[in-house]
Coordinates of C-alpha atoms in Angstrom, one line a residue:
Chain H
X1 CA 34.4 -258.2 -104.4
X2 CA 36.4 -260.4 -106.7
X3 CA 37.8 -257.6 -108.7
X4 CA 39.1 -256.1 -105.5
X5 CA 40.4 -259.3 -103.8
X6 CA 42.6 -259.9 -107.4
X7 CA 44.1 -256.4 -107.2
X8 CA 45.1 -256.9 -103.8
X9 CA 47.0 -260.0 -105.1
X10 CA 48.8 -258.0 -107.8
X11 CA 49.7 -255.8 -105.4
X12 CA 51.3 -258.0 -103.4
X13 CA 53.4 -259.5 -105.9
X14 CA 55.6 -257.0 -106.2
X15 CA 56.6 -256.7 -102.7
X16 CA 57.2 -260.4 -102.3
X17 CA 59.7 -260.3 -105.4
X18 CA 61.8 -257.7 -104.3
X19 CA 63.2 -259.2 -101.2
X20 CA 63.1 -262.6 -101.9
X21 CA 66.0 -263.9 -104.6
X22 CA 65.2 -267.3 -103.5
X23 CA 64.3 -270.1 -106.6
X24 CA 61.3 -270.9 -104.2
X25 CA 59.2 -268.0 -105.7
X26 CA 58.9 -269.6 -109.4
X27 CA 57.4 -272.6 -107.5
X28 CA 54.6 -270.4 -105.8
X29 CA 54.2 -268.7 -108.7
X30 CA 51.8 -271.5 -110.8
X31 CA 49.9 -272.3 -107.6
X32 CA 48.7 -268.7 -107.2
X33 CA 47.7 -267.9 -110.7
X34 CA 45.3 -270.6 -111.1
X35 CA 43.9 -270.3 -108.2
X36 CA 42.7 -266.7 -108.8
X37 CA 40.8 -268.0 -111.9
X38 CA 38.5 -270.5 -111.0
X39 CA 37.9 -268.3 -107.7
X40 CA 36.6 -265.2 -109.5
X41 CA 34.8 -267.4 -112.1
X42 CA 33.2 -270.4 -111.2
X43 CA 33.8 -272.0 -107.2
X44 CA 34.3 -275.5 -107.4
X45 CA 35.6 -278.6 -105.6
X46 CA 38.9 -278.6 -107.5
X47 CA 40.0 -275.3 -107.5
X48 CA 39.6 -275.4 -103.5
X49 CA 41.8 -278.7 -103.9
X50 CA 44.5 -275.8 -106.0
X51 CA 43.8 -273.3 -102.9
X52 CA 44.6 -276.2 -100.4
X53 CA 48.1 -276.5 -101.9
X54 CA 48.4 -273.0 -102.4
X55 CA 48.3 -272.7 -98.4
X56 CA 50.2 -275.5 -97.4
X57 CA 53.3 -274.2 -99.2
X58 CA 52.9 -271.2 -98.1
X59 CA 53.2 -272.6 -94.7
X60 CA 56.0 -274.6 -95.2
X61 CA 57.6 -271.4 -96.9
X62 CA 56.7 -269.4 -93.6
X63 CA 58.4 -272.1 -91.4
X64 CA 61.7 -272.3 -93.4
X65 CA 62.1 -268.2 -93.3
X66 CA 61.7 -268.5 -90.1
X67 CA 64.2 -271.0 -89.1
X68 CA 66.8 -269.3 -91.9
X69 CA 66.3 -266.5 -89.5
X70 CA 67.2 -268.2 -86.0
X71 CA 70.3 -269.5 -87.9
X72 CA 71.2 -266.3 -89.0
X73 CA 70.3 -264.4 -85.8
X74 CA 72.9 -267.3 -83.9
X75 CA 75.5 -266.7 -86.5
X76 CA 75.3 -262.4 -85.5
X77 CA 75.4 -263.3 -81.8
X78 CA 79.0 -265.7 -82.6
X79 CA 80.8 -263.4 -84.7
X80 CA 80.0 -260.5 -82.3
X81 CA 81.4 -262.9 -79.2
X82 CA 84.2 -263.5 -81.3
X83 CA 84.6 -260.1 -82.1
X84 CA 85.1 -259.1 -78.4
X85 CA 87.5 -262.2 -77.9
X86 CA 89.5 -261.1 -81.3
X87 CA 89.5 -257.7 -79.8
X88 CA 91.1 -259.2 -76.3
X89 CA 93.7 -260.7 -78.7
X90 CA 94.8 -257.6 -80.1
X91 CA 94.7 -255.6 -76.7
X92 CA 97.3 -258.7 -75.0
X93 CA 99.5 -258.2 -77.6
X94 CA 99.9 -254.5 -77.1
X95 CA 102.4 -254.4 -74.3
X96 CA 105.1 -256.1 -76.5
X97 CA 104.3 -253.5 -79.6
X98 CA 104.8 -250.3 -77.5
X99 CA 107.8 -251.4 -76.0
X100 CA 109.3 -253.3 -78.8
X101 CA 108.9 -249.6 -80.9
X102 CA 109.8 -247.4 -77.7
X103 CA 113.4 -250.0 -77.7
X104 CA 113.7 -249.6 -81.6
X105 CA 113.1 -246.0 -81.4
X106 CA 116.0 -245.4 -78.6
X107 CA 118.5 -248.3 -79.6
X108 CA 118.6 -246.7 -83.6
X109 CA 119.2 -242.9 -81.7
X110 CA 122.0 -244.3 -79.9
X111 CA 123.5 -245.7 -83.3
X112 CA 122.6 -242.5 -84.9
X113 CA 126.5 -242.0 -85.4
X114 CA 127.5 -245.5 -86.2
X115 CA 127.1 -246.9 -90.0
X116 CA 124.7 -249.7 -89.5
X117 CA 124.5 -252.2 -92.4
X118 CA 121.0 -254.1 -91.8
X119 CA 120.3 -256.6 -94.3
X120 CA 116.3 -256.1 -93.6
X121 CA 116.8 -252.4 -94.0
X122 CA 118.5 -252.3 -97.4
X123 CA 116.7 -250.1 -99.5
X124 CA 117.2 -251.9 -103.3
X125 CA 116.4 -251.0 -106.7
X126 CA 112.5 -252.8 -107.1
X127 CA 111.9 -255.5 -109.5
X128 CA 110.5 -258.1 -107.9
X129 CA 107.8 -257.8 -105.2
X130 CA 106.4 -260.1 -102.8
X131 CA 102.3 -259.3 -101.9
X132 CA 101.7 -260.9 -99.0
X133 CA 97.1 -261.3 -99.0
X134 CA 95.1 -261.9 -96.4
X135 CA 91.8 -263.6 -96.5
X136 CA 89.6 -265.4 -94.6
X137 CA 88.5 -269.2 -94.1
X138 CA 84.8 -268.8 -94.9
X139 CA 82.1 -266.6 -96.2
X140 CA 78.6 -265.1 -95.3
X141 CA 80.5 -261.9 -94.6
X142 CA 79.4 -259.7 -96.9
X143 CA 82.2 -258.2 -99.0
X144 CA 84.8 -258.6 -96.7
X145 CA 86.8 -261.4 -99.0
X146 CA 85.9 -260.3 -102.1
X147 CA 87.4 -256.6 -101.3
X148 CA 91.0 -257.6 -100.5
X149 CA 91.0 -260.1 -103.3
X150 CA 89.6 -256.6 -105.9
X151 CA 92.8 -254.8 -104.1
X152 CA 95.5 -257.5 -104.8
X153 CA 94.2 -257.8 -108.4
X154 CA 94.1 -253.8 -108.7
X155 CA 97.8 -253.8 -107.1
X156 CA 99.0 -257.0 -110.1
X157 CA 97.9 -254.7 -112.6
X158 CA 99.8 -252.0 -111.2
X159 CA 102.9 -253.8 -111.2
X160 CA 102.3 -255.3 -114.4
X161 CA 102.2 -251.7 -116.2
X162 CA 105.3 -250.9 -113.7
X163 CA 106.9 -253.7 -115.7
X164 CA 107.7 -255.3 -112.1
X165 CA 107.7 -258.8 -111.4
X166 CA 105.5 -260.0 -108.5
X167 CA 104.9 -263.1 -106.5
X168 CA 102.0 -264.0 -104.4
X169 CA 101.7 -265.7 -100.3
X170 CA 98.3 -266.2 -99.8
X171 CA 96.7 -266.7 -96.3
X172 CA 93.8 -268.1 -95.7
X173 CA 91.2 -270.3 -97.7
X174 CA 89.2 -267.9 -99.7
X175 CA 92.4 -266.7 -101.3
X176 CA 94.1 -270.1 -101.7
X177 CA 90.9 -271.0 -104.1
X178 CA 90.6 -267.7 -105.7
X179 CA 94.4 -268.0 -107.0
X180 CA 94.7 -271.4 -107.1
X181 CA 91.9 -270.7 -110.1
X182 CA 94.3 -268.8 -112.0
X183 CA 97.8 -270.0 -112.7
X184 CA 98.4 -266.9 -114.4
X185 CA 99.3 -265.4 -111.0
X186 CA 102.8 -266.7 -109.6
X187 CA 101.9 -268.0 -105.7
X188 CA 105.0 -268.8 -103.7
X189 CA 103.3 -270.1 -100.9
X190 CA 99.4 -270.9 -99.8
X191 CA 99.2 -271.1 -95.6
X192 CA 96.2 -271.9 -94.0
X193 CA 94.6 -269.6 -91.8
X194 CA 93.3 -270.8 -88.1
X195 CA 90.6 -269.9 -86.2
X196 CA 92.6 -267.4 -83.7
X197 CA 96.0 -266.3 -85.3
X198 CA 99.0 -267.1 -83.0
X199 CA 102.6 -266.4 -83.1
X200 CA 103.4 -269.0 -84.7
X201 CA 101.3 -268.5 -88.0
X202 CA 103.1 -265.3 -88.1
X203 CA 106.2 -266.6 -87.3
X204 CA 106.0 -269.0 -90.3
X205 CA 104.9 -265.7 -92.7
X206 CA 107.8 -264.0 -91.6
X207 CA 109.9 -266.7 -92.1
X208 CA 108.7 -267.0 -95.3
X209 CA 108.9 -263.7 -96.0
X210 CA 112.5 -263.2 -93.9
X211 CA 113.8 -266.1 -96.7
X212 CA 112.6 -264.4 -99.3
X213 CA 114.1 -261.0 -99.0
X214 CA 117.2 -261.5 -97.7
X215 CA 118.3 -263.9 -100.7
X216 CA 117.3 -261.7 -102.6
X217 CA 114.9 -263.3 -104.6
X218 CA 112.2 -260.0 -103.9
X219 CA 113.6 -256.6 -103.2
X220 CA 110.0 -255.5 -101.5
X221 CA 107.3 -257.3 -99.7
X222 CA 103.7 -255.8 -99.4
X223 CA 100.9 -256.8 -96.7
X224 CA 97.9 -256.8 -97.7
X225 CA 95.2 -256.8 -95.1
X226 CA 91.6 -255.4 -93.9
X227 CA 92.5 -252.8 -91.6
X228 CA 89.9 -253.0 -88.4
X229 CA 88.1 -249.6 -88.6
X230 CA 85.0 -249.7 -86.6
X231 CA 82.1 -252.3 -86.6
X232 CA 80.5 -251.3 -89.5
X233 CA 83.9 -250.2 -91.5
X234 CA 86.4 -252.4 -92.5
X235 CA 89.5 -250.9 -94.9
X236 CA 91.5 -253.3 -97.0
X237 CA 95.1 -251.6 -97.0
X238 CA 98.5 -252.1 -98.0
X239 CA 101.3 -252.1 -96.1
X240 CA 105.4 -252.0 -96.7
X241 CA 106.3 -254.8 -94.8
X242 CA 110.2 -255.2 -96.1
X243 CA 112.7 -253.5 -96.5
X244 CA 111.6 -252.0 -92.7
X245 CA 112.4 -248.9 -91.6
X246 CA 115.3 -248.3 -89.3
X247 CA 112.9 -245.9 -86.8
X248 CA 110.5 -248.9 -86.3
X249 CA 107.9 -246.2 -88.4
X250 CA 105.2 -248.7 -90.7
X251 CA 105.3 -247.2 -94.6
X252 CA 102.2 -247.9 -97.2
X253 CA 103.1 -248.3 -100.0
X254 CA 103.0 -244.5 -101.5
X255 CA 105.8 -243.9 -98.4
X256 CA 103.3 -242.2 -96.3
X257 CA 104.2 -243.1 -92.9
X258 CA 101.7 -244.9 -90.2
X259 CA 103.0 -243.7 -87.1
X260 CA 103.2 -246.9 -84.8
X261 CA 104.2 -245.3 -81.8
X262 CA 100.1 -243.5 -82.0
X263 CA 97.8 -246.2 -81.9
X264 CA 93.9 -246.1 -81.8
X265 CA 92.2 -248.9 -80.3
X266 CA 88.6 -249.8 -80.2
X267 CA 87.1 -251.2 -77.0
X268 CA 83.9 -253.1 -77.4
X269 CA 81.3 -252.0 -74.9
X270 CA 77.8 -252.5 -74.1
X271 CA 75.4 -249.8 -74.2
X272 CA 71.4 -250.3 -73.3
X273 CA 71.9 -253.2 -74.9
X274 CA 73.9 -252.5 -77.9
X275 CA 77.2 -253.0 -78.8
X276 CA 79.1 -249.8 -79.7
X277 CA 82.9 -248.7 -80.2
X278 CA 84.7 -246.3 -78.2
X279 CA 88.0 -245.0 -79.6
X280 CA 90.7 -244.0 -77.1
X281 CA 94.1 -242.7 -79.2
X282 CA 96.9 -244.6 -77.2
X283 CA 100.4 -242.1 -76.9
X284 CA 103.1 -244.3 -76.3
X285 CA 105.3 -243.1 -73.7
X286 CA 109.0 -243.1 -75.2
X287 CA 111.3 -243.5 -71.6
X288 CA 114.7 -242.1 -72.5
X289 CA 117.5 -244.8 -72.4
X290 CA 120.4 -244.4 -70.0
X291 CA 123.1 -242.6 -71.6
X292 CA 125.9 -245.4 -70.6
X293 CA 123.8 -248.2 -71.7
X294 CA 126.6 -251.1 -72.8
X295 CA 125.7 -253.1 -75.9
X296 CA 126.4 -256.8 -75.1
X297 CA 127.0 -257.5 -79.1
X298 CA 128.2 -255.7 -81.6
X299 CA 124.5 -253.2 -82.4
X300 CA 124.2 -254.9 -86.2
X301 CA 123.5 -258.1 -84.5
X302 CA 120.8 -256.7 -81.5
X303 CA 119.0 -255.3 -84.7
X304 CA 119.2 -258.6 -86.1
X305 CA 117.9 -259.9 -83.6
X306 CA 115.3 -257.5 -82.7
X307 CA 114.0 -256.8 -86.0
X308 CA 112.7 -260.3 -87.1
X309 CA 110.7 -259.4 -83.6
X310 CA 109.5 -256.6 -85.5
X311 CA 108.3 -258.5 -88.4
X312 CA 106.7 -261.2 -86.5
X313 CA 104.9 -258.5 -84.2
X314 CA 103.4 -256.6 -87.6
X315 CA 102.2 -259.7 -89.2
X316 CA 100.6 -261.4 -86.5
X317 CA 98.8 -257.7 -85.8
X318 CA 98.2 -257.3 -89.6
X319 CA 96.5 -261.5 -89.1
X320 CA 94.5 -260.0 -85.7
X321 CA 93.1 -257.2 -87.4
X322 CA 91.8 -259.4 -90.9
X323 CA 90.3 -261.6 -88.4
X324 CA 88.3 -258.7 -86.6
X325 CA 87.3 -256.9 -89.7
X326 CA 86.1 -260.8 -91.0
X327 CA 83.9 -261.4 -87.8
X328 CA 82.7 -257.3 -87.9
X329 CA 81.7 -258.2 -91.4
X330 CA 79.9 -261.5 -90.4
X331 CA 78.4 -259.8 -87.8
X332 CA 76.8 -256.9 -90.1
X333 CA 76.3 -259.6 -93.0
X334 CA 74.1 -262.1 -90.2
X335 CA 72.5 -258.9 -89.3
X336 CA 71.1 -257.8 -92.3
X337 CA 70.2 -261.7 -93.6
X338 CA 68.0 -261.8 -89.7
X339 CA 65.7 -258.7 -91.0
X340 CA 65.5 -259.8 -94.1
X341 CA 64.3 -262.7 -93.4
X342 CA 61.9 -261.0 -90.6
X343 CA 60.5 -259.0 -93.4
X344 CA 60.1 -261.7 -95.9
X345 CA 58.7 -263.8 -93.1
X346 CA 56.1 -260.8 -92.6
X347 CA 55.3 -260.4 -96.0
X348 CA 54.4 -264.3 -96.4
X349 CA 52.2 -264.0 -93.6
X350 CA 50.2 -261.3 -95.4
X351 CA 50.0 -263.6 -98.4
X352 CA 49.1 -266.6 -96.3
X353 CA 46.2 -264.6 -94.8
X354 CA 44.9 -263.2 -98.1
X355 CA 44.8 -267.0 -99.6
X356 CA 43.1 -267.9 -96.5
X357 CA 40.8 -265.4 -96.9
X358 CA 40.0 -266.1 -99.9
X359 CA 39.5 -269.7 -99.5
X360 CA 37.3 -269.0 -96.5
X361 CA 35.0 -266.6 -98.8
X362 CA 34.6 -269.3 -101.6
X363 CA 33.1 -271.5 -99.5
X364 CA 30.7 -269.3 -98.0
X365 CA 29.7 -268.4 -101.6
X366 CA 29.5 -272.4 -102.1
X367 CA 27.2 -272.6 -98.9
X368 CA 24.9 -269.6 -100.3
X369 CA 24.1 -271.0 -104.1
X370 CA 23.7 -274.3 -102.7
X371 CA 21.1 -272.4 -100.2
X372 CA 19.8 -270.8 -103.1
X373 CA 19.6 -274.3 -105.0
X374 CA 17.4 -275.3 -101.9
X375 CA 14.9 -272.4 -102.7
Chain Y
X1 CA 116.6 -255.1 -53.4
X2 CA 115.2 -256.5 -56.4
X3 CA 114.7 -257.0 -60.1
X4 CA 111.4 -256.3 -61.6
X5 CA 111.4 -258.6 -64.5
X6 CA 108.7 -258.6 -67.6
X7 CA 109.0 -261.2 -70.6
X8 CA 106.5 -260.1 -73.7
X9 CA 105.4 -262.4 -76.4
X10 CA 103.4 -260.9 -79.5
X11 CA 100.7 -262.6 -77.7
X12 CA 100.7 -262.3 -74.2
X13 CA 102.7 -260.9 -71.0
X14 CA 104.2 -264.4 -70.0
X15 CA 106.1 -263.1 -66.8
X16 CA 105.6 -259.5 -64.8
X17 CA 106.7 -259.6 -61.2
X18 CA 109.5 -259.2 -59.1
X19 CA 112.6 -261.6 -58.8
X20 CA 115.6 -262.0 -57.1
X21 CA 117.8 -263.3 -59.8
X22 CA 117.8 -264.6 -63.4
X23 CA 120.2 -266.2 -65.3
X24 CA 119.5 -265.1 -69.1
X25 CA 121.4 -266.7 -72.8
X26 CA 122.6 -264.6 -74.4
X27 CA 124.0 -264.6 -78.4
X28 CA 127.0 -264.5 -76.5
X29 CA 126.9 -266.8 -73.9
X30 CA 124.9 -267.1 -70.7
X31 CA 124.4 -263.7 -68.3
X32 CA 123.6 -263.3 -64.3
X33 CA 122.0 -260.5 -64.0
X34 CA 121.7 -259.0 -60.4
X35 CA 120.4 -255.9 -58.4
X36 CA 121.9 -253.1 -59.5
X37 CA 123.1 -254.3 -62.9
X38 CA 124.9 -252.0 -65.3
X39 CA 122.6 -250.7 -68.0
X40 CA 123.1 -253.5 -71.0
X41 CA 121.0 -254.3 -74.4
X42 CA 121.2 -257.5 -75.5
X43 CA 119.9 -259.9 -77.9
X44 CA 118.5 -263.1 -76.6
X45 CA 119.1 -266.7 -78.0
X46 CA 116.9 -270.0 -78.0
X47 CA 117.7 -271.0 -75.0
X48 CA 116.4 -271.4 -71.2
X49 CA 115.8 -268.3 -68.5
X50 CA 116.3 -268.9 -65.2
X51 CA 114.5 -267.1 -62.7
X52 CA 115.3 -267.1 -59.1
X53 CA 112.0 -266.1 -57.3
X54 CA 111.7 -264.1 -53.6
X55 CA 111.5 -267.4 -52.0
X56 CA 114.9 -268.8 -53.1
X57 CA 112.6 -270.9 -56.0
X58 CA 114.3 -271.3 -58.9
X59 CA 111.8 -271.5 -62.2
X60 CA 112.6 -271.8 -66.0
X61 CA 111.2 -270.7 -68.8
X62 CA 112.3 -271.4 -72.6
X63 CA 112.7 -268.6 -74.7
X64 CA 112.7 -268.5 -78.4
X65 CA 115.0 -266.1 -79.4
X66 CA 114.8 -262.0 -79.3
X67 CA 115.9 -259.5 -77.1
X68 CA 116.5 -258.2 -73.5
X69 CA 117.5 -254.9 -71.9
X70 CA 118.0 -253.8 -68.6
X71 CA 117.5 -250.9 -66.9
X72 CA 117.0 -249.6 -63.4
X73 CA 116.4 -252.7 -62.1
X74 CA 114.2 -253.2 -64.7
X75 CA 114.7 -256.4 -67.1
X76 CA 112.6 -256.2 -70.2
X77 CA 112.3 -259.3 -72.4
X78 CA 110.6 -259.3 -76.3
X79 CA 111.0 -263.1 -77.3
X80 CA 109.2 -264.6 -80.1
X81 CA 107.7 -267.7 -78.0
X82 CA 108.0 -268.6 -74.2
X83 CA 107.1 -271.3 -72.4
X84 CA 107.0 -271.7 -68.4
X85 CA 108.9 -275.2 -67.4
X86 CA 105.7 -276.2 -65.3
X87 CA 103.3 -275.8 -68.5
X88 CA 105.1 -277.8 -70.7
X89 CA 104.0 -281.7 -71.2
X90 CA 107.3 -284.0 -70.9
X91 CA 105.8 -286.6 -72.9
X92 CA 104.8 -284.2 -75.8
X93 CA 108.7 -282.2 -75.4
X94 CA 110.2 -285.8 -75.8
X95 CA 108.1 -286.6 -79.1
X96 CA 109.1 -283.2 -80.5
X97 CA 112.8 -283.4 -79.7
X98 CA 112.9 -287.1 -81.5
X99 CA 110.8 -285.8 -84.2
X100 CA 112.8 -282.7 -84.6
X101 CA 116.0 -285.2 -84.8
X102 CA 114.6 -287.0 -87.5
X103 CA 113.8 -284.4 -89.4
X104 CA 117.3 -283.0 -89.1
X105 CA 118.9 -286.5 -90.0
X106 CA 116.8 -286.5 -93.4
X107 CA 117.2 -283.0 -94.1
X108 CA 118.6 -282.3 -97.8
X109 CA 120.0 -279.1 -98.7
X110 CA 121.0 -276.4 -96.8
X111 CA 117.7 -274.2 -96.2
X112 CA 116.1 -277.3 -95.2
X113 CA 119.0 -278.4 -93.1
X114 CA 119.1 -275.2 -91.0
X115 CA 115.0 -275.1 -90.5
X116 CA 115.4 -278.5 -89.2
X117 CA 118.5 -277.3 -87.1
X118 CA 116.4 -274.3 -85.6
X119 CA 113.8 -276.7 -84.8
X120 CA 116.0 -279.3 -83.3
X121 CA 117.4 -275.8 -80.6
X122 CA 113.3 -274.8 -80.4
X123 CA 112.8 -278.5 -79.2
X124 CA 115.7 -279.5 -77.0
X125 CA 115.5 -276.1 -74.8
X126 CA 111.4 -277.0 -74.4
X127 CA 112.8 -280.4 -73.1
X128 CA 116.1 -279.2 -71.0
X129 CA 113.3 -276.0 -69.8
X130 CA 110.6 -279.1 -67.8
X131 CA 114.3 -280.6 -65.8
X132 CA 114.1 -277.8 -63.0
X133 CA 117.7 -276.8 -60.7
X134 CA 116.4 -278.2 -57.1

């Protein structure tokens, strides 16, 4: 009966360690193994004093899983409110996208014919470039910070063996630490990130950015964001954010172009209970322009004016979409932690039973001998 | 007869209803526009819209900077930032504006001077948008 019960505890070892990283084990660990020895060998008063503290971490153990798990399980429900509200953001702003392309689009056929000299247009010879990253404010979101921080450092070395100079705006707090670490990386700017991004945080990136290339000081800025996917996929990408193109047409950074004019959107909807994603491709309806439509200006300065529109429009979508794919992550991230801790809290239970068990049993053996004794 | 007139932010639709009237600035000075308008393009400066509503109300709203075509009797506006006159606070406008002059009296060199310049426009048009035309 001994030899079984230690078994069972070897065999439960292993299961305990594997999902528990926690430095809480290595404290269980020196209550359990004494108390297996005096058990199987002789029962007496103090080893049931060993077994008594045995239990009552055990229990306190049990009770902090389970409240790590409440927190946890609050934190999924947030980020998935804040997912839908994020996604709300991004659906408002869509009106002024479609028709600020569809105006783009028709305002650069009619000066098809005309030699237009855009200063955010100029196509220069690259040796400096501006990388514009976006992170987020905090963690317990998986990977989500840590993979657009791997693709600015995989885009430095790239440059770097390019032989190209490269400067550094960082958004949000997670990057502002990361490179703040290293002075090896040239940062021209650090901005703070806020909780819902608003025209004016992407007015003052464009700004930035605006400054930057038209004195000249960068001939090309990158944007550097996690592209919002679906719920459970988040892609850090890279986009050419200057020089723009004349058709209103969004490059990356190999000149492939991301057609803005076909967008997908994801619509959040609830399912028997369950949150899912439905995709519905968006064709924006191009409205041809009257052919005796007068110019008030001369064209070069409506495209100045209406390209910094541009530029604000694709960084605050570029800030909308981080913060989706951040909460998406959070949300997966809180999700995972919740049945881990379920499990672990299951497992403990087991254990917690066993040493009762056990307990229980030795004192019954105590109650026999001395019956015995008696005899 | 009227104008159907939309004003777009990167944010929000600020404005999407019929009007009778609007007086719009321009970068080239300020422009009526009425039923039947000629088709026009136009890019918009920081400055205040005018809208004159069904009832013979006149409203303002401060735009901040962008663009504006018309078409059909239909106005389209992509500013940066808009602001109805009723749902800006005086008080806070009026700290702004002395703020923003301030700043522009200590400003040193010229990228500072014209950030504080733009600011000083951004604030004095949120101030002159709250005074409405009775």
């Amino acid at each position: 009966m001994s030899c079984s019960n230690l078994t069972m505890l070897v065999s439960s070892k292993p299961s305990l360690s594997d999902p528990s990283n926690l430095s809480f084990r290595s404290v269980l660990n020196p209550f359990q193994l004494p108390t297996q020895n005096p058990a199987s060998c002789t029962p007496s008063r103090s080893s049931s004093t060993q077994i008594q503290c045995g239990l009552r971490e055990l229990r306190t153990r049990i009770e902090s899983v389970k409240n790590t798990q409440k927190i946890t399980e609050a934190m999924k429900l947030v980020a998935a409110a804040k997912v839908r509200r994020a996604q709300e953001a991004v659906v408002n702003g869509r009106p002024f996208s479609e028709t600020l392309v569809e105006v783009l689009y028709n305002i650069n056929e009619q000066l098809q014919t005309e030699d237009v000299d855009i200063p955010l247009t100029k196509v220069r010879p690259v040796k400096k470039v501006a990388l514009v990253v976006i992170t987020g404010d905090r963690g317990l979101c998986g990977g989500f910070n840590n993979a657009i921080i791997k693709k600015a450092e995989a885009r430095i070395r790239e440059l770097k063996e390019l032989g190209l100079q490269f400067t550094v705006i960082s958004v949000g707090k997670k990057g502002n630490s990361y490179f703040i670490r290293r002075p090896y990386i040239p940062v021209d700017k650090f901005l703070e990130g806020g909780t819902l991004p608003t025209a004016k945080e992407a007015q003052a990136i464009a700004d930035d950015v605006f400054s930057l290339f038209v004195s000249e000081e960068v001939d090309k800025v990158e944007l550097l964001y996690t592209k919002f996917v679906s719920l459970v996929k988040s892609d850090p990408v890279i986009h050419t954010l200057l020089p723009l193109s004349p058709k209103g047409e969004i490059c990356d950074i190999n000149g492939v172009c991301v057609d803005a004019a076909e967008d997908e959107f994801f619509r959040l909807t609830t399912k028997e209970g369950k949150l899912t994603v439905e995709r519905d491709v968006v064709r924006t309806k191009t409205i041809d322009f009257s052919p005796i439509l007068q110019f008030e200006q001369d064209p070069v300065q409506i495209l100045d004016a209406l390209l910094p529109l541009y530029l604000n429009s694709q960084v605050l979508r570029a800030l909308q979409e981080s913060l989706a794919s951040e909460l998406a992550a959070r949300m997966s991230a809180m999700s995972n932690a919740t049945d881990n801790a379920i499990e672990l809290k299951k497992n403990l239970s087991i254990v917690y039973n066993r040493e009762r068990q056990a307990k229980i049993t030795g004192e019954i053996l105590e109650i026999v001998a001395g019956a015995n004794a008696l005899q | 007869m009227t104008l159907n007139l939309c004003v777009l932010t990167p944010n929000r639709i600020v404005w999407d209803s019929e009007v009778k009237e609007i007086i719009l600035s321009t970068n080239s000075g300020q422009i009526g526009v009425l039923p039947n308008h000629a088709p026009i393009a136009t890019a918009v400066d920081i400055g205040i819209l005018r809208i004159r509503l069904l009832k013979d109300q006149w409203l303002t709203m401060a735009l901040m900077g962008g663009f504006a075509r018309i078409n059909n009797n239909e106005i389209t506006v992509l500013v940066n930032d808009a602001e109805k006159g009723s749902d800006i606070d005086p008080q806070e406008a009026q700290q702004t504006l002395e703020i923003a002059e301030a700043n522009l009296n200590k400003a040193e060199g010229k990228r500072q001077t014209i950030e504080a310049n733009l600011a000083l426009r951004r604030a004095r048009t949120r101030v002159e948008a709250i005074n409405v035309i009775s």
